[in-house]
Amino acid sequence: MSKENKIDTVFNRLKTENKTAFIPFISIGDPDIDTSLEIAKTLIKNGADIIELGFPFSDPMADGKVIQKSYERALKRKISMEDAFSFIKKLKAYRDIPVILFTYYNPVFVLGEKFAEGAKNAGIDGILVVDLPPEESAELTRSIQDKNIYQIYLIAPTTGNERMKRILSYAKGFVYYVSVTGVTGARKGLPETIKSKVKEIKEISSIPVGVGFGISSKEQARDIGKCADAVIIGSKIIQFIEDDINDKPAIIRRIAEFSFDIKSNL
Amino acid sequence: MQLPDNNGHFGEYGGRYISETLMPAVIELEQFYKKIRNDKEFIKEFNYYLKNYVGRPSPLYFAKRLSDIYKSDIFLKREDLNHTGAHKINNTIGQALLAVKMGKRRIIAETGAGQHGVATATVCALFNLECEVFMGKKDVERQKQNVFRMELLGAKVNPVESGSQTLKDAMNEALRDWITNIKTTYYMIGTVAGPHPYPLIVRDFQSVIGKEVLKQLKKLPDILIACVGGGSNAIGLFYPFFKYPQVKMYGVEAGGCGIETGMHAASISGGAPGVLHGNKTYLLQDEFGRIADAHSIAAGLDYPGIGPEHSYFADKKRIIFASVTDDEAVWAFQKLCRLEGIIPALESSHAVAYLEKIKKEIKGKTVVINLSGRGDKDMHTISEYLSSNTNKKL
């Protein structure tokens, strides 16, 4: 028997506490492997409930400038999926919170069966493949289904009700609602439709809903936390790396403060 | 078997590998296109513009002097004589009509050499549509004239500075724009790649090339040759001939400095299956699945992928893929200028250059080469190349 997936454990606990999960996103290897490990630990220390780790890809079509640049910094050194797995093992040894690997499909596809085996050994709890809709997911689903790894699906503002129902029937752990029609990146204003869309999802399924893309402030986080079960923030955190690229202590300090501030508002 | 199948697969290739935000738009496009694909009025309108605006049918020209050299009957399908100077316009006319019928008034496109960009800007002027073209910064620099042409035609050209600053990055940026402006915008893809239904749509609009050849030649050719980057001119020529097993097909990829150097754009000859830009297909990539930079003297072939239908027929060995280098293409370019008074595009020169590799095989045979574009846009590239490689001058 497989034990409960840790993503479920976290959402179950937060539900009883009536709290919203904070899911920060960073890229593995930005600005380098050691510093990104330190950043991940800092996020965990300062309130991350689940952590989403991006595997740097050469052609990040769904990402805005900030994450593109983050991947470019990380790719200056060759990072293999093996490196990502060993990174996750180290992080899990520090604290065993749920880890979601965020990736484009090609690096997963070229590894074939080896991917699922490696992901399991690394302790990955979920995988989000941004360019792999349910229609093309059969191969990946098959390879991870007996490994207690969840595939996290996306729902977008453009997703209609029928399609939403179908996606929700496959969803496990939580469903990721993409809050804006666009690429990743911090935005000052977020669309009004978020609340109604989250409500629409919740009418169909009891699965937790995480909202991401564009969230950058504690006010936005608090507001979205009222309707969603998780708030996902990436570009805003990565911006701290870009801003203080030559001052690592400053990066760590600013990310710690930001993270703590967000979690206190959820 | 129907290709692609209902989910857009050519065997294991093709499909729809895109983010969720785009899925509903691509499905909407597929459903809309399915309805209109065999609509008589739509086809009539498409053919009207092909005839009266593009100038079709394009001649199938018997290249006498070239034929004498190779002791075979060599015909050139003169897509270079189309309005805007290449086969690209066949597809953009079709897609512009489609966009108008869908009620989309803003068009975006990616371009490498600038031929698809020019063809897109042209139809946008013709049909009064707003047009933005994404083009790698490197390509903007090496294809200045086409940038100027697009601007004259009223398009906005956005230089793309990310990644390798070539066609693949232009396509990334176009996809990002599309995700952002999905409700108002039609993405006009220029080759037989991208998520389903694009490989089908572009094949449909380009296969006018092969259909005309069938009529013009009045018999089946023995051999077809076309250059392949993404592969739209090749599919356009080959598609109507797939049902004739006796017709042999060669897809000529860009060998750049040579496959062994790693500096090339030959996805089938030097790549492996993978997923990029919405489809599963052969790609240039490293061992970790990161996309490699392509290289070719012909900007229009400088792409690390290829249309999924080509990947399928490569595995089946229905299309034989081979490559010629930059040097060989430039040699053939000059040869065709001198022999036939035709200045071909550097892309099309790859197809002409392949004759030299199969000269024994083609003796006494009937060969059709798709002369997909004209070389006016390449004057600068060629003159630079020949002044730094004076020994390569004929």
XYZ file of C-alpha atoms in Angstrom:
660
model
C 0.000 0.000 0.000
C 1.281 3.418 -0.815
C 1.182 5.937 1.951
C -0.626 9.248 1.707
C 0.916 11.785 -0.656
C 2.412 14.643 1.372
C 0.608 17.221 -0.763
C -2.681 15.829 0.606
C -1.287 15.822 4.148
C -0.441 19.524 3.933
C -3.806 20.569 2.491
C -5.692 18.460 5.041
C -3.794 20.049 7.909
C -4.232 23.609 6.603
C -7.935 22.995 6.128
C -8.396 22.147 9.777
C -6.369 25.246 10.688
C -8.434 27.318 8.229
C -5.276 28.567 6.534
C -4.030 28.992 2.990
C -0.901 27.263 1.702
C 2.053 29.336 0.563
C 3.812 27.778 -2.432
C 6.911 29.661 -3.540
C 8.619 28.893 -6.836
C 12.324 29.139 -7.617
C 14.568 27.701 -10.334
C 17.056 25.004 -9.460
C 20.561 26.386 -10.007
C 19.768 30.120 -10.049
C 22.162 31.816 -9.447
C 24.041 28.582 -8.696
C 23.164 25.213 -7.156
C 24.386 25.973 -3.632
C 22.752 29.385 -3.400
C 19.472 28.107 -4.796
C 19.509 25.339 -2.164
C 20.056 27.972 0.479
C 17.166 30.036 -0.950
C 14.896 26.987 -0.856
C 15.788 26.362 2.784
C 15.162 30.029 3.553
C 11.702 29.781 1.999
C 10.906 26.692 4.053
C 12.157 28.346 7.246
C 9.952 31.342 6.537
C 6.633 29.743 5.889
C 6.583 27.753 2.638
C 4.115 24.886 2.976
C 4.980 23.309 -0.365
C 7.838 24.263 -2.660
C 7.768 24.364 -6.416
C 11.119 23.931 -8.144
C 11.649 24.880 -11.761
C 13.913 22.780 -13.947
C 15.713 25.261 -16.210
C 14.817 24.862 -19.880
C 16.274 26.463 -22.988
C 12.898 27.456 -24.450
C 10.479 28.456 -21.668
C 7.515 29.407 -23.870
C 5.041 29.929 -21.023
C 7.324 32.123 -18.952
C 7.793 35.855 -18.784
C 11.096 37.755 -18.730
C 11.977 37.187 -15.048
C 11.836 33.391 -15.171
C 13.419 33.335 -18.640
C 16.420 35.196 -17.249
C 16.480 32.950 -14.190
C 16.697 29.874 -16.412
C 19.395 31.525 -18.521
C 21.473 32.195 -15.384
C 21.018 28.605 -14.239
C 21.847 27.184 -17.678
C 25.264 28.851 -17.729
C 26.284 25.673 -15.936
C 24.896 22.481 -17.380
C 22.207 21.173 -15.071
C 20.935 17.673 -15.691
C 17.766 16.109 -14.325
C 20.133 14.042 -12.130
C 21.417 17.295 -10.615
C 17.819 18.339 -9.963
C 17.121 15.011 -8.257
C 20.152 15.287 -6.013
C 19.178 18.893 -5.196
C 15.743 17.695 -4.108
C 17.224 14.875 -2.028
C 19.364 17.395 -0.157
C 16.404 19.699 0.390
C 14.250 16.826 1.618
C 17.000 15.833 4.062
C 16.802 19.363 5.448
C 13.024 19.263 5.809
C 10.559 16.904 4.237
C 7.950 19.311 2.867
C 6.182 18.474 -0.405
C 8.201 19.244 -3.503
C 6.664 19.872 -6.902
C 8.941 19.741 -9.900
C 7.926 22.326 -12.504
C 9.264 21.534 -15.946
C 8.726 21.618 -19.670
C 8.117 18.229 -21.209
C 11.181 17.653 -23.359
C 13.710 17.100 -20.524
C 11.280 14.564 -19.030
C 10.497 12.888 -22.357
C 14.131 12.284 -23.317
C 14.751 10.425 -20.036
C 11.876 8.022 -20.693
C 11.275 5.497 -17.902
C 14.333 6.698 -16.021
C 12.555 9.923 -15.151
C 9.847 8.407 -12.946
C 12.318 6.158 -11.160
C 14.652 9.076 -10.435
C 11.797 11.338 -9.356
C 10.597 8.718 -6.896
C 14.059 8.180 -5.429
C 14.493 11.937 -5.060
C 11.231 12.126 -3.113
C 9.318 14.313 -5.553
C 5.644 14.547 -4.540
C 4.216 16.243 -7.598
C 5.171 17.151 -11.119
C 3.778 20.010 -13.149
C 4.588 19.865 -16.851
C 3.488 23.177 -18.236
C 3.303 22.104 -21.901
C 1.665 18.745 -21.287
C -2.138 18.959 -21.333
C -4.173 15.916 -20.199
C -4.612 14.905 -23.863
C -0.902 14.122 -24.170
C -0.263 12.931 -20.629
C -0.898 9.185 -20.952
C 2.764 8.189 -21.052
C 3.783 10.263 -18.056
C 0.687 9.305 -16.059
C 1.438 5.629 -16.627
C 5.039 5.972 -15.527
C 4.293 7.798 -12.255
C 1.014 6.205 -11.191
C 2.495 3.511 -8.941
C 5.107 5.875 -7.523
C 2.893 8.090 -5.388
C 3.742 11.132 -7.486
C 0.889 13.436 -8.457
C 0.666 15.176 -11.785
C -0.541 18.711 -11.145
C -2.887 20.051 -13.815
C -3.523 23.628 -14.847
C -6.807 25.413 -15.430
C -6.667 28.751 -17.261
C -9.062 31.686 -17.605
C -9.724 30.402 -21.134
C -10.710 26.921 -19.926
C -14.437 26.401 -20.433
C -16.740 24.565 -18.033
C -16.824 21.238 -19.875
C -13.062 21.072 -20.223
C -12.669 22.141 -16.609
C -14.782 19.182 -15.522
C -12.623 16.799 -17.507
C -9.369 18.206 -16.118
C -10.738 18.077 -12.576
C -11.601 14.422 -13.034
C -7.880 13.706 -13.516
C -6.574 16.183 -10.929
C -4.762 15.022 -7.830
C -3.236 16.938 -4.905
C -4.463 20.319 -6.034
C -5.343 22.075 -9.248
C -3.329 25.082 -10.362
C -5.504 27.974 -11.494
C -3.587 30.299 -13.812
C -4.881 33.690 -12.690
C -4.085 35.678 -15.819
C -4.266 35.123 -19.550
C -0.572 35.394 -20.204
C 2.901 34.268 -19.231
C 4.356 34.136 -15.729
C 5.403 37.401 -14.125
C 4.459 39.820 -11.369
C 1.550 42.154 -12.115
C 0.202 45.088 -10.178
C -3.430 44.399 -10.896
C -5.043 40.979 -11.061
C -8.245 40.198 -12.945
C -11.562 40.272 -11.121
C -12.465 36.920 -12.663
C -10.194 34.946 -10.309
C -12.798 34.641 -7.587
C -15.598 33.558 -9.851
C -13.383 31.013 -11.617
C -12.168 29.532 -8.329
C -15.786 29.334 -7.240
C -16.661 27.579 -10.497
C -13.913 25.016 -9.858
C -15.069 24.475 -6.300
C -18.614 23.819 -7.438
C -17.311 20.927 -9.538
C -14.671 19.430 -7.280
C -13.543 19.381 -3.679
C -9.874 19.305 -4.697
C -7.795 22.203 -3.298
C -7.213 25.115 -5.678
C -3.875 26.921 -5.900
C -3.748 30.284 -7.666
C -0.598 31.479 -9.389
C 0.808 33.728 -12.173
C 1.097 37.417 -11.427
C 0.829 37.476 -7.634
C 3.427 39.780 -6.130
C 2.247 41.425 -2.904
C 0.920 40.449 0.488
C -2.300 42.333 -0.235
C -2.898 40.282 -3.368
C -1.938 37.104 -1.503
C -4.325 37.857 1.352
C -7.122 38.671 -1.042
C -6.680 35.495 -3.077
C -6.190 33.460 0.092
C -9.807 34.223 0.939
C -11.043 32.093 -1.944
C -8.144 29.787 -2.794
C -6.423 27.000 -0.857
C -2.926 27.962 -1.986
C -1.109 31.014 -3.260
C 1.781 30.417 -5.651
C 4.453 33.085 -6.101
C 7.444 32.793 -8.418
C 8.598 35.785 -10.442
C 8.428 38.196 -7.492
C 10.802 35.984 -5.481
C 13.138 35.442 -8.409
C 13.252 39.202 -8.960
C 15.115 39.445 -5.631
C 17.850 37.225 -7.097
C 18.115 39.371 -10.222
C 18.162 42.616 -8.205
C 20.985 41.603 -5.888
C 22.792 39.129 -8.091
C 26.206 40.035 -6.601
C 25.076 40.174 -2.991
C 23.969 36.746 -1.835
C 23.329 37.664 1.808
C 20.987 40.411 0.576
C 19.110 37.925 -1.626
C 18.612 35.550 1.284
C 17.581 38.351 3.649
C 15.052 39.898 1.279
C 13.529 36.541 0.337
C 13.253 35.607 4.022
C 11.433 38.851 4.829
C 9.127 38.588 1.821
C 8.281 34.969 2.483
C 7.538 35.588 6.139
C 5.375 38.552 5.224
C 3.336 36.543 2.704
C 2.814 33.592 5.042
C 1.666 35.921 7.852
C -1.105 37.113 5.551
C -2.461 33.706 4.648
C -4.862 5.470 -42.364
C -5.825 9.096 -41.913
C -2.940 11.427 -41.113
C -3.044 13.190 -38.804
C -5.496 11.226 -36.639
C -8.275 12.989 -34.729
C -5.888 14.086 -32.009
C -3.401 15.490 -34.459
C -0.915 12.644 -34.300
C 1.208 11.377 -37.152
C 1.997 8.031 -35.577
C 3.868 8.952 -32.422
C 4.626 12.493 -33.675
C 2.639 15.710 -33.734
C -0.036 16.244 -31.101
C -0.630 19.277 -28.923
C 2.030 20.027 -26.349
C 1.021 23.475 -25.200
C 0.012 25.231 -22.026
C -3.584 25.061 -20.891
C -4.261 28.719 -21.725
C -3.753 27.926 -25.421
C -5.620 24.622 -25.523
C -9.140 26.038 -25.888
C -7.971 28.346 -28.706
C -6.302 25.550 -30.586
C -9.352 23.335 -30.217
C -11.567 26.188 -31.409
C -9.326 26.626 -34.441
C -9.441 22.910 -35.165
C -13.230 22.785 -35.013
C -13.617 25.891 -37.104
C -11.161 24.629 -39.691
C -12.811 21.208 -39.897
C -16.067 22.892 -40.870
C -14.558 25.199 -43.441
C -11.943 22.859 -44.902
C -14.221 21.349 -47.525
C -16.528 24.307 -47.864
C -16.916 25.118 -51.568
C -17.130 28.872 -51.036
C -13.994 28.900 -48.931
C -12.041 26.875 -51.474
C -13.303 29.076 -54.268
C -12.173 32.192 -52.470
C -8.778 30.652 -51.681
C -8.297 29.678 -55.334
C -9.375 33.134 -56.478
C -6.553 34.781 -54.548
C -4.031 32.107 -55.556
C -4.792 32.773 -59.205
C -5.300 36.516 -59.285
C -3.084 37.718 -56.459
C -0.300 35.144 -56.106
C -0.142 34.416 -59.829
C -0.729 30.659 -59.718
C -0.290 28.198 -61.171
C 3.456 28.673 -60.929
C 5.314 27.326 -63.974
C 6.869 23.885 -64.000
C 9.963 24.764 -65.951
C 12.058 22.228 -67.846
C 15.640 23.179 -66.972
C 17.371 22.184 -70.197
C 20.983 23.025 -69.442
C 20.790 21.531 -65.973
C 19.168 18.437 -67.454
C 21.939 18.092 -70.032
C 24.599 18.094 -67.335
C 22.887 15.410 -65.277
C 21.586 13.460 -68.277
C 18.109 13.501 -66.847
C 14.902 15.495 -67.211
C 14.940 18.090 -64.471
C 11.930 20.289 -63.845
C 11.876 23.256 -61.497
C 8.627 24.109 -59.753
C 8.864 27.872 -59.859
C 7.515 28.933 -56.475
C 10.108 31.700 -56.687
C 7.842 33.405 -59.217
C 4.970 33.757 -56.754
C 4.038 37.169 -55.463
C 6.459 37.959 -52.580
C 8.998 35.533 -54.000
C 8.388 32.220 -52.269
C 5.887 29.475 -51.545
C 5.052 31.045 -48.161
C 2.238 33.164 -49.596
C 0.122 30.072 -50.426
C -0.247 29.399 -46.731
C -0.722 32.966 -45.549
C -3.537 33.591 -48.045
C -5.347 30.538 -46.693
C -4.774 31.363 -43.050
C -5.718 35.022 -43.501
C -9.049 33.974 -44.999
C -9.468 31.626 -42.051
C -8.664 34.357 -39.514
C -11.116 36.763 -41.140
C -13.858 34.131 -41.038
C -13.072 33.522 -37.355
C -13.447 37.228 -36.669
C -9.828 37.754 -35.559
C -8.406 41.099 -36.624
C -4.932 40.897 -35.094
C -2.367 38.587 -36.668
C 0.970 37.521 -35.219
C 3.662 35.457 -36.895
C 7.211 34.250 -36.400
C 9.767 34.478 -39.143
C 13.317 33.311 -39.804
C 14.567 34.512 -43.169
C 11.677 36.940 -43.252
C 9.845 35.235 -46.126
C 6.944 34.094 -43.971
C 6.974 37.471 -42.242
C 6.721 39.261 -45.576
C 4.013 36.876 -46.767
C 2.088 37.503 -43.542
C 2.514 41.288 -43.714
C 1.343 41.147 -47.320
C -1.925 39.337 -46.641
C -2.550 41.542 -43.614
C -2.353 44.579 -45.874
C -4.577 42.832 -48.392
C -7.252 41.926 -45.854
C -6.839 44.987 -43.624
C -5.567 43.123 -40.553
C -3.271 44.315 -37.796
C 0.098 42.542 -38.052
C 2.995 41.933 -35.669
C 5.940 39.773 -36.652
C 8.452 38.253 -34.244
C 11.940 37.819 -35.609
C 15.185 36.827 -33.890
C 17.528 39.772 -33.495
C 20.253 37.942 -35.435
C 17.854 37.355 -38.307
C 16.758 40.999 -38.218
C 20.392 41.916 -38.795
C 21.072 39.439 -41.573
C 17.759 39.989 -43.372
C 17.452 43.775 -43.165
C 15.757 44.069 -46.511
C 12.890 41.789 -45.506
C 12.448 43.733 -42.271
C 12.075 46.885 -44.325
C 9.622 45.168 -46.660
C 7.465 44.095 -43.724
C 7.465 47.610 -42.332
C 6.517 49.056 -45.715
C 3.605 46.651 -45.777
C 2.426 48.039 -42.468
C 3.605 45.341 -40.078
C 5.336 45.883 -36.766
C 8.534 43.832 -36.506
C 9.565 42.851 -32.986
C 13.226 41.788 -32.693
C 13.570 38.904 -30.215
C 16.620 39.089 -27.995
C 16.213 35.922 -25.945
C 18.053 32.632 -26.479
C 19.858 32.195 -29.764
C 17.964 35.145 -31.290
C 16.809 33.114 -34.278
C 13.651 31.423 -35.524
C 13.023 29.163 -32.521
C 13.171 32.132 -30.164
C 10.883 34.112 -32.467
C 8.410 31.247 -32.193
C 8.725 31.215 -28.374
C 7.974 34.918 -28.304
C 5.044 34.591 -30.704
C 3.598 31.871 -28.443
C 4.022 34.174 -25.434
C 2.185 36.943 -27.245
C -0.541 34.505 -28.242
C -1.011 33.291 -24.656
C -1.417 36.920 -23.614
C -3.720 38.088 -26.418
C -5.506 34.856 -27.152
C -8.979 36.353 -27.392
C -8.233 38.827 -30.163
C -5.302 37.288 -31.944
C -4.759 34.719 -34.658
C -1.337 33.052 -34.715
C -0.268 32.495 -38.308
C 2.329 29.729 -38.182
C 4.527 29.601 -41.262
C 5.454 25.955 -41.450
C 4.001 22.475 -41.017
C 4.872 22.456 -37.306
C 3.309 23.648 -34.064
C 0.310 22.172 -32.244
C -2.463 20.415 -34.148
C -4.192 21.574 -36.368
C -1.368 23.751 -37.746
C 0.589 20.974 -39.489
C -2.666 19.967 -41.197
C -3.731 23.499 -42.113
C -0.372 24.467 -43.574
C -0.141 21.179 -45.488
C -3.584 21.736 -46.990
C -2.720 25.225 -48.192
C 0.732 24.273 -49.508
C -0.266 21.093 -51.280
C -1.413 23.241 -54.205
C 2.257 22.941 -55.243
C 2.191 19.168 -55.715
C -1.327 19.194 -57.192
C -0.172 21.567 -59.910
C 2.892 19.444 -60.638
C 0.650 16.420 -61.125
C -1.350 18.332 -63.726
C 1.577 20.072 -65.396
C 3.838 17.051 -65.812
C 1.037 14.856 -67.146
C 2.870 11.796 -65.857
C 4.404 10.711 -62.580
C 7.916 11.927 -61.887
C 10.519 9.433 -60.679
C 12.047 11.672 -58.066
C 10.978 14.724 -56.041
C 13.487 16.900 -54.227
C 12.770 19.709 -51.755
C 14.711 21.474 -49.059
C 13.453 21.027 -45.511
C 13.637 23.407 -42.577
C 10.236 23.161 -40.918
C 9.206 21.474 -44.144
C 6.244 23.365 -45.611
C 7.483 23.574 -49.203
C 8.491 19.914 -49.090
C 5.129 18.725 -47.760
C 3.442 20.976 -50.304
C 5.231 19.185 -53.125
C 5.221 15.665 -51.643
C 1.748 15.346 -50.170
C -0.227 14.706 -53.397
C 2.372 12.061 -54.331
C 2.346 9.976 -51.147
C -0.191 7.665 -52.720
C 2.180 6.786 -55.568
C 4.789 4.435 -54.092
C 6.881 4.565 -57.265
C 7.656 8.261 -56.702
C 10.815 8.659 -54.640
C 11.108 11.676 -52.354
C 14.192 13.383 -51.001
C 14.034 15.904 -48.158
C 17.239 17.902 -48.067
C 18.160 19.348 -44.693
C 20.681 22.075 -43.979
C 24.020 20.436 -43.196
C 25.579 23.806 -42.255
C 29.305 23.281 -41.637
C 28.782 19.500 -41.721
C 26.726 17.182 -39.505
C 29.909 15.999 -37.756
C 30.722 19.572 -36.611
C 27.458 19.904 -34.712
C 26.883 23.201 -36.551
C 23.917 22.330 -38.722
C 20.122 22.427 -38.852
C 19.459 18.816 -39.835
C 16.889 17.607 -37.306
C 16.408 14.182 -38.844
C 19.968 13.488 -39.962
C 21.468 14.799 -36.722
C 18.709 15.012 -34.097
C 16.426 12.849 -31.960
C 12.706 12.781 -31.117
C 11.552 15.348 -28.592
C 8.882 17.943 -27.831
C 9.053 21.616 -28.773
C 6.660 24.331 -29.935
C 3.584 22.236 -29.451
C 4.537 19.045 -31.246
C 6.542 15.863 -30.857
C 9.094 15.569 -33.624
C 12.808 15.209 -34.384
C 14.799 17.988 -32.718
C 18.341 19.170 -32.290
C 18.980 18.828 -28.575
C 21.556 17.895 -25.996
C 21.508 14.777 -23.826
C 19.414 16.583 -21.189
C 16.664 17.558 -23.598
C 17.635 21.164 -23.970
C 17.194 22.536 -27.463
C 20.431 23.105 -29.350
C 21.147 26.074 -31.588
C 20.784 25.354 -35.262
C 23.135 26.659 -37.931
C 22.634 27.212 -41.613
C 23.690 29.839 -44.133
C 20.021 29.809 -45.158
C 18.095 31.623 -42.435
C 14.873 29.901 -43.479
C 16.320 26.476 -42.652
C 17.929 27.622 -39.419
C 15.499 25.868 -37.072
C 16.201 22.992 -34.646
C 12.974 21.127 -35.437
C 10.969 19.800 -38.353
C 7.274 19.215 -39.034
C 5.903 16.052 -37.378
C 4.677 14.567 -40.643
C 8.273 14.565 -41.891
C 9.393 12.749 -38.751
C 6.720 10.135 -39.345
C 7.677 9.565 -42.990
C 11.382 9.620 -42.107
C 10.853 6.668 -39.747
C 8.778 4.920 -42.407
C 11.502 5.716 -44.953
C 8.853 7.084 -47.309
C 10.807 10.327 -47.482
C 14.565 9.921 -47.608
C 16.311 12.607 -45.630
C 19.788 13.777 -46.430
C 21.722 16.984 -46.020
C 23.973 19.317 -47.946
C 26.407 21.796 -46.428
C 26.544 25.585 -46.681
C 29.401 25.243 -49.189
C 27.489 22.829 -51.381
C 24.392 25.025 -51.300
C 26.358 28.103 -52.326
C 27.947 26.122 -55.169
C 24.513 25.074 -56.435
C 23.228 28.628 -56.003
C 25.896 29.936 -58.367
C 25.475 27.034 -60.739
C 21.770 27.703 -61.210
C 22.432 31.415 -61.784
C 24.862 30.601 -64.587
C 23.059 27.650 -66.133
C 19.461 28.752 -66.101
C 19.495 32.461 -65.347
C 17.594 31.815 -62.148
C 18.768 33.187 -58.819
C 17.374 30.768 -56.243
C 16.912 31.330 -52.517
C 19.711 29.825 -50.434
C 17.112 27.486 -48.940
C 16.060 26.164 -52.351
C 19.732 25.926 -53.374
C 20.007 23.027 -50.929
C 17.547 21.045 -53.033
C 19.427 21.892 -56.237
C 22.729 20.927 -54.614
C 21.416 17.475 -53.844
C 21.413 16.595 -57.562
C 25.182 16.299 -57.317
C 24.845 13.619 -54.612
C 22.516 11.419 -56.599
C 23.823 12.029 -60.080
C 24.170 8.320 -60.857
C 20.687 7.563 -59.651
C 18.949 10.305 -61.639
C 20.392 9.435 -65.050
C 17.528 9.043 -67.492
C 14.980 9.863 -64.794
C 12.402 12.613 -64.437
C 13.161 14.807 -61.459
C 11.108 17.650 -59.975
C 12.824 20.127 -57.677
C 10.798 22.570 -55.663
C 12.398 25.927 -56.262
C 10.667 27.278 -53.194
C 11.924 30.863 -53.322
C 14.049 33.417 -55.087
C 17.425 34.642 -53.946
C 17.031 38.425 -53.971
C 16.917 38.426 -50.184
C 20.245 36.558 -50.027
C 22.437 38.956 -52.026
C 24.094 40.320 -48.923
C 24.758 36.889 -47.403
C 26.141 35.497 -50.646
C 28.390 38.457 -51.370
C 29.798 38.281 -47.838
C 30.331 34.553 -48.121
C 32.057 34.768 -51.485
C 34.314 37.630 -50.469
C 35.592 35.679 -47.464
C 35.737 32.373 -49.396
C 37.127 33.533 -52.742
C 38.029 29.959 -53.710
C 34.333 29.049 -53.652
C 33.493 31.496 -56.400
C 32.586 29.855 -59.695
